[in-house]
PDB file of C-alpha atoms and ligand atoms in Angstrom:
ATOM      1  CA  MET A   5     -17.287  21.847  29.240  1.00 50.00           C
ATOM      2  CA  VAL A   6     -15.463  20.593  26.158  1.00 47.00           C
ATOM      3  CA  ILE A   7     -16.209  17.125  24.859  1.00 48.00           C
ATOM      4  CA  LEU A   8     -13.829  15.720  22.322  1.00 44.00           C
ATOM      5  CA  GLN A   9     -15.970  13.426  20.241  1.00 43.00           C
ATOM      6  CA  THR A  10     -14.145  12.452  17.094  1.00 41.00           C
ATOM      7  CA  ILE A  11     -10.590  13.659  17.076  1.00 41.00           C
ATOM      8  CA  LYS A  12      -9.116  13.108  13.640  1.00 41.00           C
ATOM      9  CA  CYS A  13      -5.560  13.363  12.526  1.00 40.00           C
ATOM     10  CA  LEU A  14      -5.740  15.787   9.602  1.00 42.00           C
ATOM     11  CA  HIS A  15      -2.719  14.314   7.925  1.00 44.00           C
ATOM     12  CA  LEU A  16      -3.732  10.659   8.039  1.00 49.00           C
ATOM     13  CA  ASN A  17      -7.475  11.177   8.456  1.00 52.00           C
ATOM     14  CA  SER A  18      -7.468   8.289  10.926  1.00 54.00           C
ATOM     15  CA  PRO A  19      -9.432   7.940  14.162  1.00 59.00           C
ATOM     16  CA  LEU A  20      -7.376   8.417  17.336  1.00 54.00           C
ATOM     17  CA  SER A  21      -7.082   4.689  18.053  1.00 57.00           C
ATOM     18  CA  ALA A  22      -5.376   4.175  14.701  1.00 59.00           C
ATOM     19  CA  ILE A  23      -3.045   7.115  15.218  1.00 58.00           C
ATOM     20  CA  SER A  24      -1.467   5.570  18.287  1.00 64.00           C
ATOM     21  CA  LYS A  25      -0.513   2.594  16.145  1.00 66.00           C
ATOM     22  CA  THR A  26       0.627   4.497  13.070  1.00 68.00           C
ATOM     23  CA  MET A  27       2.831   6.556  15.376  1.00 68.00           C
ATOM     24  CA  SER A  28       4.057   3.522  17.306  1.00 83.00           C
ATOM     25  CA  LYS A  29       7.036   4.166  19.569  1.00 90.00           C
ATOM     26  CA  PHE A  30       8.721   1.171  17.963  1.00 96.00           C
ATOM     27  CA  LEU A  31       8.859   2.676  14.450  1.00 97.00           C
ATOM     28  CA  PRO A  32      11.040   2.786  12.498  1.00 98.00           C
ATOM     29  CA  LEU A  33      11.973  -0.785  13.396  1.00 98.00           C
ATOM     30  CA  PHE A  34      14.904  -2.522  11.685  1.00 98.00           C
ATOM     31  CA  LEU A  35      14.974  -6.315  11.323  1.00 98.00           C
ATOM     32  CA  GLU A  36      17.438  -8.681   9.692  1.00 98.00           C
ATOM     33  CA  GLY A  37      17.541 -12.435   9.158  1.00 98.00           C
ATOM     34  CA  GLU A  38      17.632 -15.355   6.775  1.00 98.00           C
ATOM     35  CA  VAL A  39      14.765 -16.041   4.354  1.00 98.00           C
ATOM     36  CA  VAL A  40      13.258 -19.433   5.275  1.00 98.00           C
ATOM     37  CA  LYS A  41      10.493 -21.664   3.901  1.00 97.00           C
ATOM     38  CA  GLY A  42       6.921 -21.050   5.013  1.00 95.00           C
ATOM     39  CA  PHE A  43       3.788 -22.968   4.060  1.00 92.00           C
ATOM     40  CA  GLY A  44       4.181 -22.006   0.384  1.00 91.00           C
ATOM     41  CA  ARG A  45       0.765 -20.302   0.300  1.00 91.00           C
ATOM     42  CA  GLY A  46       1.860 -16.763  -0.583  1.00 85.00           C
ATOM     43  CA  SER A  47       2.595 -17.422  -4.235  1.00 87.00           C
ATOM     44  CA  LYS A  48       0.197 -20.316  -4.714  1.00 83.00           C
ATOM     45  CA  ASP A  49      -2.985 -19.112  -2.927  1.00 86.00           C
ATOM     46  CA  LEU A  50      -2.535 -15.355  -3.032  1.00 91.00           C
ATOM     47  CA  GLY A  51      -0.327 -14.636  -6.044  1.00 91.00           C
ATOM     48  CA  CYS A  52       1.762 -12.632  -3.598  1.00 96.00           C
ATOM     49  CA  PRO A  53       5.044 -14.235  -2.444  1.00 97.00           C
ATOM     50  CA  THR A  54       6.116 -13.370   1.098  1.00 98.00           C
ATOM     51  CA  ALA A  55       9.659 -13.908   2.348  1.00 98.00           C
ATOM     52  CA  ASN A  56       9.435 -15.487   5.799  1.00 98.00           C
ATOM     53  CA  TYR A  57      11.804 -14.981   8.742  1.00 98.00           C
ATOM     54  CA  PRO A  58      12.854 -17.755  11.118  1.00 98.00           C
ATOM     55  CA  LEU A  59      11.386 -17.999  14.611  1.00 97.00           C
ATOM     56  CA  GLU A  60      14.346 -16.267  16.278  1.00 97.00           C
ATOM     57  CA  VAL A  61      13.599 -13.047  14.375  1.00 98.00           C
ATOM     58  CA  VAL A  62       9.906 -13.297  15.290  1.00 97.00           C
ATOM     59  CA  GLN A  63      10.862 -13.814  18.934  1.00 97.00           C
ATOM     60  CA  SER A  64      13.183 -10.789  18.880  1.00 97.00           C
ATOM     61  CA  LEU A  65      10.269  -8.392  18.220  1.00 97.00           C
ATOM     62  CA  PRO A  66       9.280  -5.952  20.972  1.00 96.00           C
ATOM     63  CA  LYS A  67       6.602  -7.717  23.031  1.00 93.00           C
ATOM     64  CA  ASP A  68       4.173  -4.786  22.709  1.00 93.00           C
ATOM     65  CA  LEU A  69       4.470  -4.424  18.932  1.00 96.00           C
ATOM     66  CA  ASP A  70       0.999  -4.418  17.378  1.00 96.00           C
ATOM     67  CA  PRO A  71       0.384  -7.335  15.046  1.00 97.00           C
ATOM     68  CA  GLY A  72      -0.836  -6.262  11.618  1.00 98.00           C
ATOM     69  CA  VAL A  73       0.250  -4.961   8.250  1.00 98.00           C
ATOM     70  CA  TYR A  74       3.250  -2.619   8.020  1.00 98.00           C
ATOM     71  CA  TYR A  75       4.942  -0.876   5.100  1.00 98.00           C
ATOM     72  CA  GLY A  76       8.573  -0.037   4.655  1.00 98.00           C
ATOM     73  CA  TRP A  77      11.804  -0.872   2.883  1.00 98.00           C
ATOM     74  CA  ALA A  78      13.497  -4.184   2.123  1.00 98.00           C
ATOM     75  CA  GLN A  79      16.886  -5.329   0.864  1.00 98.00           C
ATOM     76  CA  VAL A  80      17.861  -8.863  -0.191  1.00 98.00           C
ATOM     77  CA  ASP A  81      21.557  -9.471   0.510  1.00 98.00           C
ATOM     78  CA  THR A  82      23.420  -6.427  -0.860  1.00 97.00           C
ATOM     79  CA  GLY A  83      20.833  -5.589  -3.529  1.00 97.00           C
ATOM     80  CA  SER A  84      18.766  -2.444  -4.031  1.00 98.00           C
ATOM     81  CA  VAL A  85      16.386  -1.212  -1.356  1.00 98.00           C
ATOM     82  CA  HIS A  86      12.784  -1.760  -2.496  1.00 98.00           C
ATOM     83  CA  LYS A  87       9.358  -0.877  -1.159  1.00 98.00           C
ATOM     84  CA  MET A  88       7.648  -3.609   0.834  1.00 98.00           C
ATOM     85  CA  VAL A  89       4.598  -4.588   2.859  1.00 98.00           C
ATOM     86  CA  ALA A  90       4.986  -6.939   5.816  1.00 98.00           C
ATOM     87  CA  ASN A  91       2.417  -8.954   7.706  1.00 98.00           C
ATOM     88  CA  ILE A  92       3.201  -9.627  11.357  1.00 98.00           C
ATOM     89  CA  GLY A  93       0.920 -11.986  13.242  1.00 98.00           C
ATOM     90  CA  TRP A  94      -1.013 -15.231  13.147  1.00 97.00           C
ATOM     91  CA  CYS A  95      -2.907 -14.900   9.831  1.00 96.00           C
ATOM     92  CA  PRO A  96      -6.439 -15.400  11.232  1.00 95.00           C
ATOM     93  CA  PHE A  97      -7.661 -16.484   7.786  1.00 95.00           C
ATOM     94  CA  TYR A  98      -5.340 -19.512   8.020  1.00 95.00           C
ATOM     95  CA  GLN A  99      -5.370 -19.757  11.843  1.00 94.00           C
ATOM     96  CA  ASN A 100      -1.606 -20.246  12.097  1.00 92.00           C
ATOM     97  CA  LYS A 101      -0.416 -21.588  15.458  1.00 94.00           C
ATOM     98  CA  GLN A 102       2.831 -19.610  15.334  1.00 96.00           C
ATOM     99  CA  MET A 103       3.332 -15.887  14.848  1.00 97.00           C
ATOM    100  CA  SER A 104       5.142 -15.023  11.616  1.00 97.00           C
ATOM    101  CA  VAL A 105       6.858 -12.059   9.997  1.00 98.00           C
ATOM    102  CA  GLU A 106       6.477 -12.156   6.192  1.00 98.00           C
ATOM    103  CA  THR A 107       7.547  -9.548   3.684  1.00 98.00           C
ATOM    104  CA  HIS A 108       6.228  -8.980   0.186  1.00 98.00           C
ATOM    105  CA  ILE A 109       8.766  -6.921  -1.753  1.00 98.00           C
ATOM    106  CA  MET A 110       7.402  -4.697  -4.529  1.00 98.00           C
ATOM    107  CA  HIS A 111       9.963  -5.811  -7.060  1.00 98.00           C
ATOM    108  CA  LYS A 112      10.063  -8.555  -9.693  1.00 96.00           C
ATOM    109  CA  PHE A 113      12.886 -10.961  -8.814  1.00 97.00           C
ATOM    110  CA  SER A 114      14.188 -13.497 -11.302  1.00 96.00           C
ATOM    111  CA  GLY A 115      13.638 -16.394  -8.868  1.00 95.00           C
ATOM    112  CA  ASP A 116      13.425 -17.485  -5.240  1.00 96.00           C
ATOM    113  CA  PHE A 117      15.982 -16.261  -2.705  1.00 98.00           C
ATOM    114  CA  TYR A 118      15.634 -18.738   0.160  1.00 98.00           C
ATOM    115  CA  GLY A 119      18.763 -18.659   2.344  1.00 98.00           C
ATOM    116  CA  SER A 120      19.473 -15.016   1.487  1.00 98.00           C
ATOM    117  CA  ASN A 121      19.815 -12.303   4.096  1.00 98.00           C
ATOM    118  CA  LEU A 122      16.793  -9.993   4.265  1.00 98.00           C
ATOM    119  CA  LYS A 123      16.947  -6.574   5.897  1.00 98.00           C
ATOM    120  CA  ILE A 124      13.695  -4.691   6.460  1.00 98.00           C
ATOM    121  CA  CYS A 125      12.801  -1.334   7.923  1.00 98.00           C
ATOM    122  CA  LEU A 126       9.217  -1.052   9.190  1.00 98.00           C
ATOM    123  CA  VAL A 127       8.248   2.559   8.533  1.00 98.00           C
ATOM    124  CA  GLY A 128       4.513   2.710   9.210  1.00 98.00           C
ATOM    125  CA  TYR A 129       1.440   0.736  10.240  1.00 97.00           C
ATOM    126  CA  LEU A 130      -1.470   0.174   7.848  1.00 98.00           C
ATOM    127  CA  ARG A 131      -4.037  -1.966   9.701  1.00 98.00           C
ATOM    128  CA  GLY A 132      -4.614  -4.892  12.011  1.00 97.00           C
ATOM    129  CA  GLU A 133      -4.831  -8.464  10.746  1.00 97.00           C
ATOM    130  CA  LYS A 134      -8.372  -9.501   9.813  1.00 97.00           C
ATOM    131  CA  ASN A 135     -10.278 -12.647   9.040  1.00 97.00           C
ATOM    132  CA  PHE A 136     -12.017 -12.751   5.664  1.00 97.00           C
ATOM    133  CA  SER A 137     -14.980 -14.740   4.396  1.00 97.00           C
ATOM    134  CA  SER A 138     -13.196 -15.625   1.154  1.00 97.00           C
ATOM    135  CA  LEU A 139      -9.711 -15.878  -0.306  1.00 96.00           C
ATOM    136  CA  ASP A 140     -10.703 -13.240  -2.881  1.00 96.00           C
ATOM    137  CA  ASP A 141     -11.451 -10.757  -0.085  1.00 97.00           C
ATOM    138  CA  LEU A 142      -8.005 -11.378   1.457  1.00 97.00           C
ATOM    139  CA  ILE A 143      -6.375 -10.903  -1.952  1.00 97.00           C
ATOM    140  CA  GLU A 144      -8.285  -7.617  -2.454  1.00 97.00           C
ATOM    141  CA  ALA A 145      -7.186  -6.366   0.985  1.00 98.00           C
ATOM    142  CA  ILE A 146      -3.541  -7.184   0.182  1.00 98.00           C
ATOM    143  CA  LYS A 147      -3.791  -5.329  -3.155  1.00 98.00           C
ATOM    144  CA  GLN A 148      -5.128  -2.286  -1.293  1.00 98.00           C
ATOM    145  CA  ASP A 149      -2.308  -2.579   1.290  1.00 98.00           C
ATOM    146  CA  ILE A 150       0.251  -2.577  -1.521  1.00 98.00           C
ATOM    147  CA  ALA A 151      -1.333   0.523  -3.087  1.00 98.00           C
ATOM    148  CA  ASN A 152      -1.387   2.299   0.303  1.00 98.00           C
ATOM    149  CA  ALA A 153       2.228   1.336   0.974  1.00 98.00           C
ATOM    150  CA  GLU A 154       3.337   2.557  -2.469  1.00 98.00           C
ATOM    151  CA  GLN A 155       1.743   5.930  -1.731  1.00 98.00           C
ATOM    152  CA  ASN A 156       2.894   6.325   1.885  1.00 98.00           C
ATOM    153  CA  LEU A 157       6.485   5.490   0.965  1.00 98.00           C
ATOM    154  CA  GLU A 158       6.570   8.484  -1.417  1.00 98.00           C
ATOM    155  CA  GLN A 159       6.468  10.825   1.591  1.00 98.00           C
ATOM    156  CA  PRO A 160       9.868  12.521   2.135  1.00 97.00           C
ATOM    157  CA  GLN A 161      10.074  11.294   5.764  1.00 96.00           C
ATOM    158  CA  ALA A 162       9.590   7.718   4.602  1.00 98.00           C
ATOM    159  CA  LYS A 163      12.087   8.122   1.746  1.00 98.00           C
ATOM    160  CA  THR A 164      14.925   9.163   4.046  1.00 98.00           C
ATOM    161  CA  LEU A 165      14.800   5.700   5.597  1.00 98.00           C
ATOM    162  CA  GLN A 166      15.464   4.067   2.209  1.00 98.00           C
ATOM    163  CA  THR A 167      19.017   5.393   2.393  1.00 97.00           C
ATOM    164  CA  ASN A 168      19.530   4.712   6.102  1.00 97.00           C
ATOM    165  CA  ASN A 169      22.972   3.384   7.065  1.00 96.00           C
ATOM    166  CA  PHE A 170      21.316   0.100   8.036  1.00 97.00           C
ATOM    167  CA  PHE A 171      21.162  -0.701   4.306  1.00 98.00           C
ATOM    168  CA  ALA A 172      24.704   0.465   3.555  1.00 95.00           C
ATOM    169  CA  ASN A 173      26.871  -2.399   2.418  1.00 76.00           C
ATOM    170  CA  LYS A 174      30.062  -2.120   4.360  1.00 70.00           C
ATOM    171  CA  PRO A 175      32.995  -4.031   2.854  1.00 66.00           C
ATOM    172  CA  ALA A 176      34.197  -6.996   4.943  1.00 62.00           C
ATOM    173  CA  ILE A 177      37.504  -6.276   6.694  1.00 67.00           C
TER     174      ILE A 177
HETATM  175  P1  ADP B  12       6.891 -19.504   1.629  1.00 59.92           P
HETATM  176  O1  ADP B  12       5.644 -19.973   2.275  1.00 59.92           O
HETATM  177  O2  ADP B  12       7.971 -20.540   1.577  1.00 59.92           O
HETATM  178  O3  ADP B  12       7.347 -18.201   2.221  1.00 59.92           O
HETATM  179  P2  ADP B  12       5.814 -18.033  -0.634  1.00 59.92           P
HETATM  180  O4  ADP B  12       4.840 -18.609  -1.609  1.00 59.92           O
HETATM  181  O5  ADP B  12       5.316 -17.030   0.340  1.00 59.92           O
HETATM  182  O6  ADP B  12       6.511 -19.247   0.091  1.00 59.92           O
HETATM  183  O7  ADP B  12       6.989 -17.418  -1.506  1.00 59.92           O
HETATM  184  C1  ADP B  12       8.017 -16.738  -0.838  1.00 59.92           C
HETATM  185  C2  ADP B  12       9.354 -16.859  -1.531  1.00 59.92           C
HETATM  186  O8  ADP B  12       9.254 -16.333  -2.868  1.00 59.92           O
HETATM  187  C3  ADP B  12      10.405 -16.009  -0.839  1.00 59.92           C
HETATM  188  O9  ADP B  12      11.048 -16.716   0.212  1.00 59.92           O
HETATM  189  C4  ADP B  12      11.353 -15.670  -1.962  1.00 59.92           C
HETATM  190  O10 ADP B  12      12.354 -16.684  -2.066  1.00 59.92           O
HETATM  191  C5  ADP B  12      10.471 -15.702  -3.227  1.00 59.92           C
HETATM  192  N1  ADP B  12      10.123 -14.371  -3.773  1.00 59.92           N
HETATM  193  C6  ADP B  12      10.223 -14.048  -5.095  1.00 59.92           C
HETATM  194  N2  ADP B  12       9.823 -12.794  -5.327  1.00 59.92           N
HETATM  195  C7  ADP B  12       9.455 -12.272  -4.115  1.00 59.92           C
HETATM  196  C8  ADP B  12       8.971 -10.988  -3.723  1.00 59.92           C
HETATM  197  N3  ADP B  12       8.763 -10.013  -4.613  1.00 59.92           N
HETATM  198  N4  ADP B  12       8.713 -10.798  -2.405  1.00 59.92           N
HETATM  199  C9  ADP B  12       8.916 -11.780  -1.512  1.00 59.92           C
HETATM  200  N5  ADP B  12       9.370 -13.010  -1.827  1.00 59.92           N
HETATM  201  C10 ADP B  12       9.653 -13.275  -3.130  1.00 59.92           C
HETATM  202  N1  RBF B  13      -3.523 -12.908   6.655  1.00 59.92           N
HETATM  203  C1  RBF B  13      -4.671 -12.836   7.365  1.00 59.92           C
HETATM  204  O1  RBF B  13      -5.157 -13.843   7.855  1.00 59.92           O
HETATM  205  N2  RBF B  13      -5.314 -11.640   7.548  1.00 59.92           N
HETATM  206  C2  RBF B  13      -4.847 -10.476   7.020  1.00 59.92           C
HETATM  207  O2  RBF B  13      -5.464  -9.422   7.227  1.00 59.92           O
HETATM  208  C3  RBF B  13      -3.645 -10.527   6.247  1.00 59.92           C
HETATM  209  N3  RBF B  13      -3.154  -9.405   5.682  1.00 59.92           N
HETATM  210  C4  RBF B  13      -2.006  -9.489   4.917  1.00 59.92           C
HETATM  211  C5  RBF B  13      -1.519  -8.344   4.308  1.00 59.92           C
HETATM  212  C6  RBF B  13      -0.379  -8.401   3.517  1.00 59.92           C
HETATM  213  C7  RBF B  13       0.121  -7.148   2.861  1.00 59.92           C
HETATM  214  C8  RBF B  13       0.306  -9.641   3.335  1.00 59.92           C
HETATM  215  C9  RBF B  13       1.524  -9.709   2.483  1.00 59.92           C
HETATM  216  C10 RBF B  13      -0.173 -10.773   3.953  1.00 59.92           C
HETATM  217  C11 RBF B  13      -1.324 -10.717   4.749  1.00 59.92           C
HETATM  218  N4  RBF B  13      -1.833 -11.846   5.371  1.00 59.92           N
HETATM  219  C12 RBF B  13      -2.999 -11.784   6.106  1.00 59.92           C
HETATM  220  C13 RBF B  13      -1.029 -13.058   5.427  1.00 59.92           C
HETATM  221  C14 RBF B  13      -1.372 -14.102   4.411  1.00 59.92           C
HETATM  222  O3  RBF B  13      -2.375 -14.915   4.939  1.00 59.92           O
HETATM  223  C15 RBF B  13      -0.081 -14.878   4.228  1.00 59.92           C
HETATM  224  O4  RBF B  13       0.821 -14.049   3.507  1.00 59.92           O
HETATM  225  C16 RBF B  13      -0.257 -16.187   3.542  1.00 59.92           C
HETATM  226  O5  RBF B  13      -0.884 -17.055   4.439  1.00 59.92           O
HETATM  227  C17 RBF B  13       1.059 -16.774   3.089  1.00 59.92           C
HETATM  228  O6  RBF B  13       1.896 -17.080   4.146  1.00 59.92           O
HETATM  229 MG1   MG B  14       5.797 -16.670   2.572  1.00 59.92          MG
END
């Protein structure tokens, strides 16, 4: 008799439960929408601005998509395509009543871009949303997510998505 005790993915070194999420049938997932105002906590509390989508984008997500932290690519209007991390869920630390999709873009912008069009491509899944006993612990977790995203997006498979047609700026006819 063969008992499979701890099956690990050699590549990701993740337990099996995590693999099913990192290899989600929904990825890559492309989203587009306007950047709207949130609660203003990203920059103020966390030192990490997150561009929020309106409710209609949140409601367009596949119903079975796992909430949590994703990494991928982002483009504001017709600008360059940058690395990003996105949090999808209810932010248990803040106990939000409404699900949100918020994207932190790893690029220094000269100012806010509320009202702009934001395209994102979710490439991979990092972890589920967690509650934390302090704001500092949440900030540390986000810093680690950003480092993990930076690294994962260097993989050739991830890089091909940076130049996907979705981000091509077609001239208006
Ligand atoms: P809100 O709660 O209104 O989303 P945040 O404090 O999270 O406020 O800040 C998000 C806003 O900051 C975005 O909507 C965008 O206009 C701006 N911003 C500036 N730089 C970035 C960045 N690198 N990533 C995401 N948003 C950014
Ligand atoms: N909020 C949580 O309550 N738990 C989390 O585990 C969590 N992880 C996040 C990871 C990243 C990369 C980002 C950008 C945000 C995360 N948030 C999380 C959301 C955070 O609470 C939210 O950005 C702020 O409340 C500002 O809207
Ligand atoms: Mg935000």
